[in-house]
Coordinates of C-alpha atoms in Angstrom, one line a residue:
Chain A
M1 CA -60.4 -54.4 -113.0
K2 CA -60.8 -56.1 -109.6
G3 CA -61.6 -54.6 -106.2
R4 CA -62.5 -55.6 -102.7
F5 CA -65.9 -54.3 -101.5
L6 CA -67.1 -54.3 -98.0
I7 CA -70.8 -54.7 -98.4
N8 CA -73.2 -55.1 -95.4
G9 CA -70.3 -56.4 -93.2
E10 CA -69.1 -59.0 -95.7
T11 CA -66.0 -58.8 -98.0
W12 CA -66.6 -59.3 -101.7
E13 CA -63.8 -59.6 -104.3
L14 CA -65.4 -58.4 -107.5
E15 CA -64.5 -57.8 -111.1
F16 CA -65.9 -54.8 -112.8
P17 CA -65.3 -52.5 -115.8
P18 CA -63.2 -49.4 -114.9
E19 CA -66.0 -47.0 -115.8
A20 CA -68.7 -49.0 -113.7
T21 CA -70.7 -47.2 -111.1
L22 CA -71.2 -48.6 -107.6
L23 CA -74.9 -49.0 -108.5
E24 CA -74.0 -51.3 -111.4
V25 CA -71.6 -53.4 -109.3
L26 CA -74.1 -53.8 -106.5
R27 CA -77.0 -54.7 -108.7
S28 CA -75.0 -57.1 -110.9
N29 CA -74.0 -58.9 -107.7
G30 CA -77.4 -59.4 -106.3
F31 CA -78.0 -56.3 -104.3
T32 CA -81.2 -55.5 -106.2
E33 CA -82.7 -53.6 -103.3
V34 CA -80.5 -50.8 -104.6
K35 CA -82.8 -49.4 -107.2
H36 CA -81.9 -48.1 -110.6
G37 CA -83.8 -44.9 -111.0
C38 CA -82.7 -41.7 -112.8
D39 CA -79.0 -42.3 -113.3
D40 CA -78.4 -38.7 -112.6
G41 CA -78.2 -38.7 -108.8
L42 CA -81.5 -36.8 -108.5
C43 CA -84.1 -39.4 -107.4
G44 CA -82.5 -41.2 -104.4
A45 CA -83.7 -44.7 -105.4
C46 CA -80.1 -45.9 -105.5
A47 CA -79.0 -44.5 -102.2
V48 CA -76.5 -46.5 -100.1
L49 CA -74.4 -45.7 -97.1
L50 CA -70.7 -45.2 -98.1
N51 CA -68.5 -44.6 -95.0
G52 CA -71.7 -44.0 -93.1
K53 CA -73.0 -41.3 -95.4
P54 CA -75.9 -41.6 -97.8
V55 CA -74.8 -41.2 -101.4
P56 CA -76.4 -41.8 -104.8
S57 CA -74.6 -45.0 -105.9
C58 CA -75.2 -44.1 -109.6
Q59 CA -72.9 -41.2 -109.1
V60 CA -70.1 -43.1 -107.4
L61 CA -67.5 -44.7 -109.6
A62 CA -67.0 -48.2 -108.2
A63 CA -63.2 -48.0 -108.4
T64 CA -63.4 -45.2 -105.7
A65 CA -65.6 -47.3 -103.3
T66 CA -63.3 -50.2 -102.7
D67 CA -62.1 -51.0 -99.1
Q68 CA -64.8 -48.7 -97.6
P69 CA -67.9 -49.9 -95.7
I70 CA -71.0 -49.9 -97.9
V71 CA -74.5 -50.5 -96.4
T72 CA -77.6 -51.2 -98.4
A73 CA -81.2 -51.3 -97.1
Q74 CA -80.8 -55.1 -96.9
G75 CA -77.8 -54.6 -94.6
L76 CA -80.1 -52.9 -92.1
G77 CA -83.0 -55.3 -92.2
T78 CA -84.9 -57.7 -94.4
V79 CA -88.6 -58.7 -94.9
H80 CA -88.2 -61.4 -92.2
R81 CA -86.1 -59.3 -89.8
P82 CA -87.0 -55.7 -90.6
H83 CA -85.1 -52.8 -89.0
P84 CA -87.2 -50.5 -86.8
I85 CA -87.0 -47.8 -89.5
Q86 CA -88.5 -50.2 -92.0
K87 CA -91.2 -51.2 -89.6
A88 CA -92.1 -47.6 -88.8
L89 CA -92.3 -46.7 -92.5
A90 CA -94.6 -49.7 -93.2
E91 CA -96.8 -48.9 -90.2
A92 CA -97.2 -45.3 -91.2
G93 CA -98.3 -46.3 -94.6
A94 CA -95.2 -44.8 -96.2
V95 CA -94.7 -47.7 -98.6
Q96 CA -96.8 -48.0 -101.7
C97 CA -94.9 -49.3 -104.7
G98 CA -91.8 -49.4 -102.5
F99 CA -89.3 -48.4 -105.2
C100 CA -88.1 -45.3 -103.3
T101 CA -88.2 -47.0 -99.9
P102 CA -84.7 -48.7 -99.7
G103 CA -83.1 -45.3 -100.4
I104 CA -85.2 -43.6 -97.8
V105 CA -84.4 -46.2 -95.2
V106 CA -80.7 -45.7 -95.5
S107 CA -81.0 -41.9 -95.5
T108 CA -83.2 -42.1 -92.4
Y109 CA -80.7 -44.4 -90.7
A110 CA -77.9 -41.9 -91.4
L111 CA -80.0 -39.0 -90.1
L112 CA -81.0 -40.8 -86.8
Q113 CA -77.4 -41.9 -86.2
K114 CA -76.3 -38.3 -86.3
T115 CA -79.5 -36.6 -85.0
P116 CA -81.6 -39.0 -82.9
D117 CA -84.3 -36.3 -82.3
P118 CA -84.5 -34.5 -85.6
T119 CA -86.7 -31.5 -86.2
E120 CA -89.2 -31.4 -89.1
E121 CA -86.7 -29.2 -91.0
E122 CA -83.9 -31.7 -90.3
I123 CA -86.0 -34.6 -91.6
R124 CA -86.9 -32.7 -94.8
H125 CA -83.3 -31.6 -95.3
A126 CA -82.0 -35.2 -94.9
L127 CA -84.6 -36.6 -97.3
D128 CA -84.5 -33.8 -99.9
G129 CA -82.9 -36.1 -102.4
H130 CA -85.6 -38.7 -102.5
I131 CA -88.4 -38.6 -104.9
C132 CA -91.6 -40.6 -104.2
R133 CA -94.3 -40.7 -106.9
C134 CA -96.9 -42.5 -104.8
T135 CA -97.3 -41.2 -101.3
G136 CA -97.0 -37.4 -101.5
Y137 CA -94.4 -37.5 -98.7
V138 CA -96.8 -37.0 -95.8
K139 CA -96.8 -40.6 -94.8
I140 CA -93.0 -40.8 -95.3
L141 CA -92.5 -37.9 -92.9
E142 CA -94.8 -39.6 -90.4
G143 CA -92.9 -42.8 -90.7
V144 CA -89.6 -41.1 -90.1
R145 CA -91.0 -39.3 -87.1
L146 CA -92.3 -42.6 -85.7
A147 CA -88.9 -44.2 -86.3
A148 CA -87.3 -41.3 -84.5
Q149 CA -89.6 -41.7 -81.5
R150 CA -88.8 -45.4 -81.3
W151 CA -85.1 -44.8 -81.8
K152 CA -85.0 -42.3 -79.0
R153 CA -86.9 -44.6 -76.7
A154 CA -84.6 -47.5 -77.5
K155 CA -81.5 -45.4 -76.7
Chain B
M1 CA -59.9 -47.2 -127.8
S2 CA -57.9 -48.4 -124.9
P3 CA -59.9 -48.9 -121.6
L4 CA -59.9 -46.3 -119.0
E5 CA -57.0 -46.6 -116.6
W6 CA -57.2 -45.8 -112.9
Y7 CA -54.3 -44.5 -110.8
F8 CA -54.2 -44.5 -107.1
P9 CA -51.4 -42.1 -106.0
E10 CA -50.1 -42.2 -102.5
S11 CA -49.1 -38.6 -102.3
V12 CA -50.3 -35.2 -103.6
D13 CA -47.0 -34.8 -105.5
E14 CA -47.6 -38.1 -107.3
A15 CA -51.1 -37.1 -108.2
A16 CA -49.9 -33.7 -109.5
A17 CA -47.4 -35.5 -111.7
L18 CA -50.0 -38.0 -113.0
I19 CA -52.4 -35.4 -114.2
T20 CA -49.9 -33.9 -116.5
R21 CA -50.2 -37.0 -118.7
E22 CA -52.3 -36.6 -121.9
G23 CA -56.0 -37.5 -121.3
V24 CA -55.5 -38.1 -117.5
V25 CA -57.7 -36.1 -115.1
P26 CA -58.2 -36.0 -111.3
H27 CA -61.3 -37.5 -109.7
G28 CA -62.1 -36.4 -106.2
G29 CA -65.3 -38.4 -105.9
G30 CA -67.7 -35.7 -107.0
T31 CA -70.3 -35.9 -109.7
G32 CA -68.6 -33.8 -112.4
L33 CA -67.2 -36.7 -114.3
L34 CA -70.2 -38.7 -115.2
R35 CA -69.9 -41.8 -117.3
G36 CA -71.0 -40.1 -120.5
S37 CA -68.1 -37.7 -120.2
L38 CA -65.5 -40.3 -119.3
K39 CA -65.3 -41.4 -122.9
G40 CA -62.8 -38.6 -123.7
Y41 CA -60.3 -39.6 -121.0
R42 CA -57.6 -42.2 -120.9
G43 CA -57.0 -42.2 -117.2
L44 CA -58.5 -41.1 -113.9
V45 CA -56.5 -40.2 -110.8
A46 CA -58.4 -41.2 -107.7
L47 CA -57.8 -38.6 -105.1
H48 CA -59.9 -39.9 -102.3
R49 CA -57.1 -41.5 -100.3
L50 CA -55.0 -38.3 -100.2
P51 CA -55.0 -36.0 -97.2
L52 CA -57.1 -33.3 -98.9
K53 CA -60.0 -33.1 -96.4
T54 CA -58.2 -30.7 -94.2
F55 CA -59.8 -27.8 -92.3
A56 CA -58.3 -24.9 -90.4
Y57 CA -60.0 -21.7 -89.3
T58 CA -58.7 -18.5 -87.7
P59 CA -60.1 -15.0 -87.9
Q60 CA -57.4 -14.3 -90.3
E61 CA -57.8 -17.2 -92.7
A62 CA -60.0 -20.2 -93.4
R63 CA -58.4 -23.1 -95.2
L64 CA -60.6 -25.7 -96.8
G65 CA -59.2 -28.9 -98.2
A66 CA -60.2 -29.5 -101.9
L67 CA -61.8 -32.9 -101.1
L68 CA -64.2 -31.6 -98.5
T69 CA -67.7 -32.2 -99.7
F70 CA -70.4 -29.6 -99.4
S71 CA -71.9 -31.3 -96.4
E72 CA -68.5 -31.6 -94.6
T73 CA -67.8 -27.9 -95.4
V74 CA -71.0 -26.8 -93.8
E75 CA -70.3 -29.0 -90.7
H76 CA -66.9 -27.5 -90.3
L77 CA -67.8 -23.9 -91.0
A78 CA -71.1 -23.7 -89.2
P79 CA -69.7 -23.4 -85.6
H80 CA -67.4 -20.5 -86.8
E81 CA -69.8 -18.6 -89.0
P82 CA -73.4 -20.0 -88.6
R83 CA -74.9 -17.4 -91.0
G84 CA -71.8 -17.1 -93.2
L85 CA -72.1 -17.0 -96.9
L86 CA -70.7 -20.5 -97.6
V87 CA -72.9 -22.1 -94.9
Q88 CA -76.0 -20.4 -96.3
A89 CA -75.1 -21.4 -99.9
L90 CA -74.0 -25.0 -99.4
Y91 CA -76.6 -26.0 -96.8
H92 CA -79.3 -25.7 -99.4
S93 CA -77.3 -26.6 -102.5
S94 CA -78.5 -29.6 -104.5
T95 CA -79.7 -32.5 -102.3
E96 CA -78.3 -34.2 -99.2
L97 CA -77.2 -37.2 -101.3
L98 CA -75.2 -35.0 -103.7
R99 CA -74.0 -32.7 -101.0
N100 CA -72.3 -35.8 -99.6
R101 CA -70.4 -36.3 -102.9
I102 CA -69.8 -32.9 -104.5
T103 CA -66.3 -31.6 -103.5
L104 CA -65.0 -28.0 -103.3
G105 CA -62.1 -28.6 -105.6
G106 CA -64.1 -30.3 -108.3
S107 CA -66.7 -27.5 -108.1
V108 CA -64.1 -24.9 -108.6
A109 CA -62.4 -26.8 -111.4
M110 CA -65.7 -27.3 -113.3
A111 CA -67.5 -24.1 -112.1
P112 CA -70.8 -24.9 -113.8
P113 CA -73.1 -21.8 -114.2
W114 CA -75.5 -23.3 -111.7
S115 CA -72.8 -23.7 -109.0
D116 CA -73.8 -22.6 -105.5
L117 CA -70.2 -22.3 -104.5
M118 CA -68.7 -19.8 -106.9
A119 CA -70.6 -16.5 -106.1
P120 CA -69.7 -16.9 -102.4
L121 CA -66.0 -17.7 -103.2
L122 CA -65.8 -14.7 -105.5
A123 CA -67.5 -12.4 -102.9
L124 CA -65.1 -13.7 -100.2
R125 CA -62.2 -13.1 -102.6
A126 CA -61.1 -16.6 -102.1
R127 CA -57.9 -18.1 -103.4
V128 CA -57.1 -21.5 -104.7
V129 CA -54.0 -23.4 -103.9
L130 CA -52.7 -25.2 -107.0
R131 CA -50.1 -27.9 -107.2
N132 CA -48.1 -29.1 -110.2
P133 CA -44.8 -30.9 -110.5
Q134 CA -43.0 -27.5 -110.3
G135 CA -44.5 -26.7 -107.0
E136 CA -47.4 -24.8 -105.4
T137 CA -49.0 -21.5 -106.4
V138 CA -51.9 -19.6 -104.9
V139 CA -54.2 -17.6 -107.2
P140 CA -57.4 -15.7 -106.7
V141 CA -60.5 -17.7 -107.7
A142 CA -61.5 -14.9 -110.0
E143 CA -58.2 -15.2 -111.9
Y144 CA -58.5 -19.0 -112.0
L145 CA -61.9 -18.7 -113.7
K146 CA -60.8 -16.0 -116.1
T147 CA -57.9 -17.9 -117.5
P148 CA -58.7 -21.6 -117.1
G149 CA -56.2 -22.7 -119.8
T150 CA -53.3 -21.2 -117.7
Y151 CA -54.0 -23.7 -114.9
R152 CA -54.7 -26.8 -116.9
N153 CA -52.7 -29.8 -115.5
T154 CA -52.7 -28.3 -112.0
L155 CA -54.3 -29.9 -109.0
I156 CA -56.5 -27.8 -106.7
T157 CA -55.5 -28.8 -103.2
E158 CA -57.1 -26.1 -101.0
I159 CA -59.3 -23.1 -100.9
R160 CA -58.5 -20.2 -98.7
Y161 CA -60.3 -17.0 -97.8
T162 CA -60.2 -14.3 -95.2
P163 CA -63.4 -14.6 -93.0
Y164 CA -65.6 -11.6 -93.6
P165 CA -66.5 -9.8 -90.4
G166 CA -70.0 -8.7 -91.4
K167 CA -73.3 -10.0 -92.6
A168 CA -74.1 -12.3 -95.5
F169 CA -77.1 -12.9 -97.8
F170 CA -77.4 -15.6 -100.5
Y171 CA -80.0 -16.1 -103.2
R172 CA -80.6 -19.0 -105.6
A173 CA -82.7 -18.3 -108.7
V174 CA -84.8 -21.5 -108.6
R175 CA -88.5 -22.4 -108.9
T176 CA -88.3 -25.3 -106.5
R177 CA -85.8 -26.2 -103.8
N178 CA -84.1 -28.9 -105.8
D179 CA -83.7 -27.0 -109.1
L180 CA -80.3 -26.1 -110.3
P181 CA -80.1 -22.3 -110.0
A182 CA -80.2 -20.2 -113.1
F183 CA -77.9 -17.8 -111.3
T184 CA -76.9 -17.1 -107.7
L185 CA -76.3 -13.9 -105.9
A186 CA -74.0 -13.3 -102.9
L187 CA -74.1 -10.2 -100.8
L188 CA -71.8 -9.2 -98.0
L189 CA -71.7 -6.0 -96.1
R190 CA -70.9 -4.6 -92.7
V191 CA -71.8 -1.5 -90.8
E192 CA -69.4 0.6 -88.8
E193 CA -70.4 3.8 -87.1
G194 CA -73.7 3.8 -88.9
R195 CA -72.2 3.5 -92.4
V196 CA -71.9 0.7 -94.9
R197 CA -68.4 -0.6 -95.3
D198 CA -66.8 -3.0 -97.8
P199 CA -70.0 -4.1 -99.5
R200 CA -69.6 -6.9 -102.0
V201 CA -72.2 -8.1 -104.5
V202 CA -71.4 -11.0 -106.9
L203 CA -73.6 -12.9 -109.3
F204 CA -72.7 -16.2 -110.9
G205 CA -74.5 -17.9 -113.8
T206 CA -74.6 -14.6 -115.7
R207 CA -73.0 -14.1 -119.1
G208 CA -69.3 -14.5 -118.5
K209 CA -70.2 -16.7 -115.5
G210 CA -69.1 -14.3 -112.7
Y211 CA -70.2 -10.7 -112.3
E212 CA -69.1 -8.3 -109.6
A213 CA -71.6 -5.5 -109.3
T214 CA -69.2 -2.7 -108.9
G215 CA -71.8 0.0 -109.7
V216 CA -73.9 -1.2 -106.8
M217 CA -70.9 -1.6 -104.5
E218 CA -69.8 2.0 -105.2
R219 CA -73.3 3.3 -104.4
L220 CA -73.3 1.5 -101.1
E221 CA -69.8 2.2 -99.9
N222 CA -69.6 4.6 -96.9
Q223 CA -73.3 5.4 -97.1
P224 CA -75.2 6.1 -93.9
V225 CA -77.5 3.1 -93.3
E226 CA -80.6 5.3 -93.0
A227 CA -79.8 6.9 -96.4
V228 CA -79.7 3.5 -98.3
D229 CA -82.8 2.9 -100.4
P230 CA -82.5 -0.9 -101.2
E231 CA -85.0 -0.6 -104.2
A232 CA -83.1 2.3 -105.7
V233 CA -79.7 0.8 -105.2
A234 CA -80.8 -2.6 -106.7
Q235 CA -81.8 -0.7 -109.9
A236 CA -78.0 -0.1 -110.5
L237 CA -77.5 -3.8 -111.0
D238 CA -76.9 -4.3 -114.7
A239 CA -75.8 -7.9 -115.1
A240 CA -76.3 -9.6 -118.5
F241 CA -78.0 -13.0 -118.5
H242 CA -78.5 -15.8 -121.0
P243 CA -82.1 -16.9 -121.7
H244 CA -82.9 -19.8 -119.3
P245 CA -85.2 -22.7 -120.1
R246 CA -87.0 -22.5 -116.7
M247 CA -86.2 -19.0 -115.4
G248 CA -87.1 -17.1 -118.6
S249 CA -85.7 -14.2 -120.5
P250 CA -82.6 -12.2 -119.6
E251 CA -84.9 -9.3 -118.7
Y252 CA -86.9 -11.4 -116.3
Q253 CA -83.7 -12.7 -114.6
Q254 CA -82.4 -9.1 -114.3
H255 CA -85.7 -8.3 -112.6
L256 CA -85.3 -11.3 -110.3
A257 CA -81.7 -10.4 -109.4
R258 CA -82.7 -6.8 -108.6
T259 CA -85.5 -8.0 -106.4
A260 CA -83.3 -10.4 -104.6
L261 CA -80.6 -7.7 -104.1
A262 CA -83.2 -5.3 -102.7
R263 CA -84.5 -7.9 -100.3
G264 CA -81.0 -8.9 -99.3
L265 CA -80.0 -5.3 -98.6
Q266 CA -83.2 -4.7 -96.6
Q267 CA -82.6 -7.9 -94.6
L268 CA -79.0 -7.1 -93.7
L269 CA -79.5 -3.4 -93.0
E270 CA -82.6 -4.1 -90.8
A271 CA -80.6 -6.7 -88.9
T272 CA -78.0 -4.1 -88.1
P273 CA -78.2 -2.6 -84.6

């Protein structure tokens, strides 16, 4: 089947099998920053923003994601033009292997859009679907707090 | 086998007609229909463009559209009942990523034993609004669960309940925050003139899925608050459980349920002025 996808501000006319997930469509079209983790929606590596909300793209059937804005981590910032959230995570030492980072970036973006000055509980709640096997989460939480401080100042 | 076919209805009536076809099921965007289980279906009816994310709230009735996700439900309900049963249950259910996908309608239709939604809905004596080509019917959630075959080929469009004017307690039997619960416990009660009124205790995930603890409710009804011994009352809970791979034997789960109930009673009765 064919569908129109609105990915990172650009329109893509893509062909995909009817049972394909959004994760499969994104990765097979070059959006490899969206990571393929558990396939069960439990690790957060494949998180993207769909209509502004973070979702596990492995649990979204692609046919239901057409004509709606999709944002991946690359849509927020790149290595050469990092988003302040990406910079804060890097500065806090929150990135080791980096596999979980793109998902955490989009979830943090959604959190700060809605709650620019989040409490510790709000940060943990927003990131409760992201598993990191390297950092032990302390640095990630520090990175999000740093990003929130900068976000608040910038506003 | 022929490839899976997608349908994109423009109205609820059209969707209700489509799902009467053999092998065609509704998909609201939740996670119930994973790819592995899609093999048995011939068609999926995409509901996400239909106006089923409605919300209306009065002291007499709450009406929740079937396509509201758990996150959206909490956002809508929290201003009206910040410590309400559904808010407590759904705020901590699963993870943020999945709470942004799991829908109320899909959860009721599938009603897995680990659902955080069902014990609250049963305790609130909620009703589901069902649509089929013949029209609309409203049935209690308890009845919908008891006789699922009766309501095959119907579309859940809304969930309704009468807001409970009392206090709520919710417990998930988990080891870690992100576990799927082995069972859940919902407790509602209110105190009028120093006496317990209209207590409701429901477990979900037990044998037979839903369990209303009528023995406990009878022991609580109309009792003076100071006469209620939470530990003793909780011993009247006699739900039957399946062995659970993480949460242990039926006897252990019974112990957990009684402990949770005693704590819940203590919490709600202490909070009563």
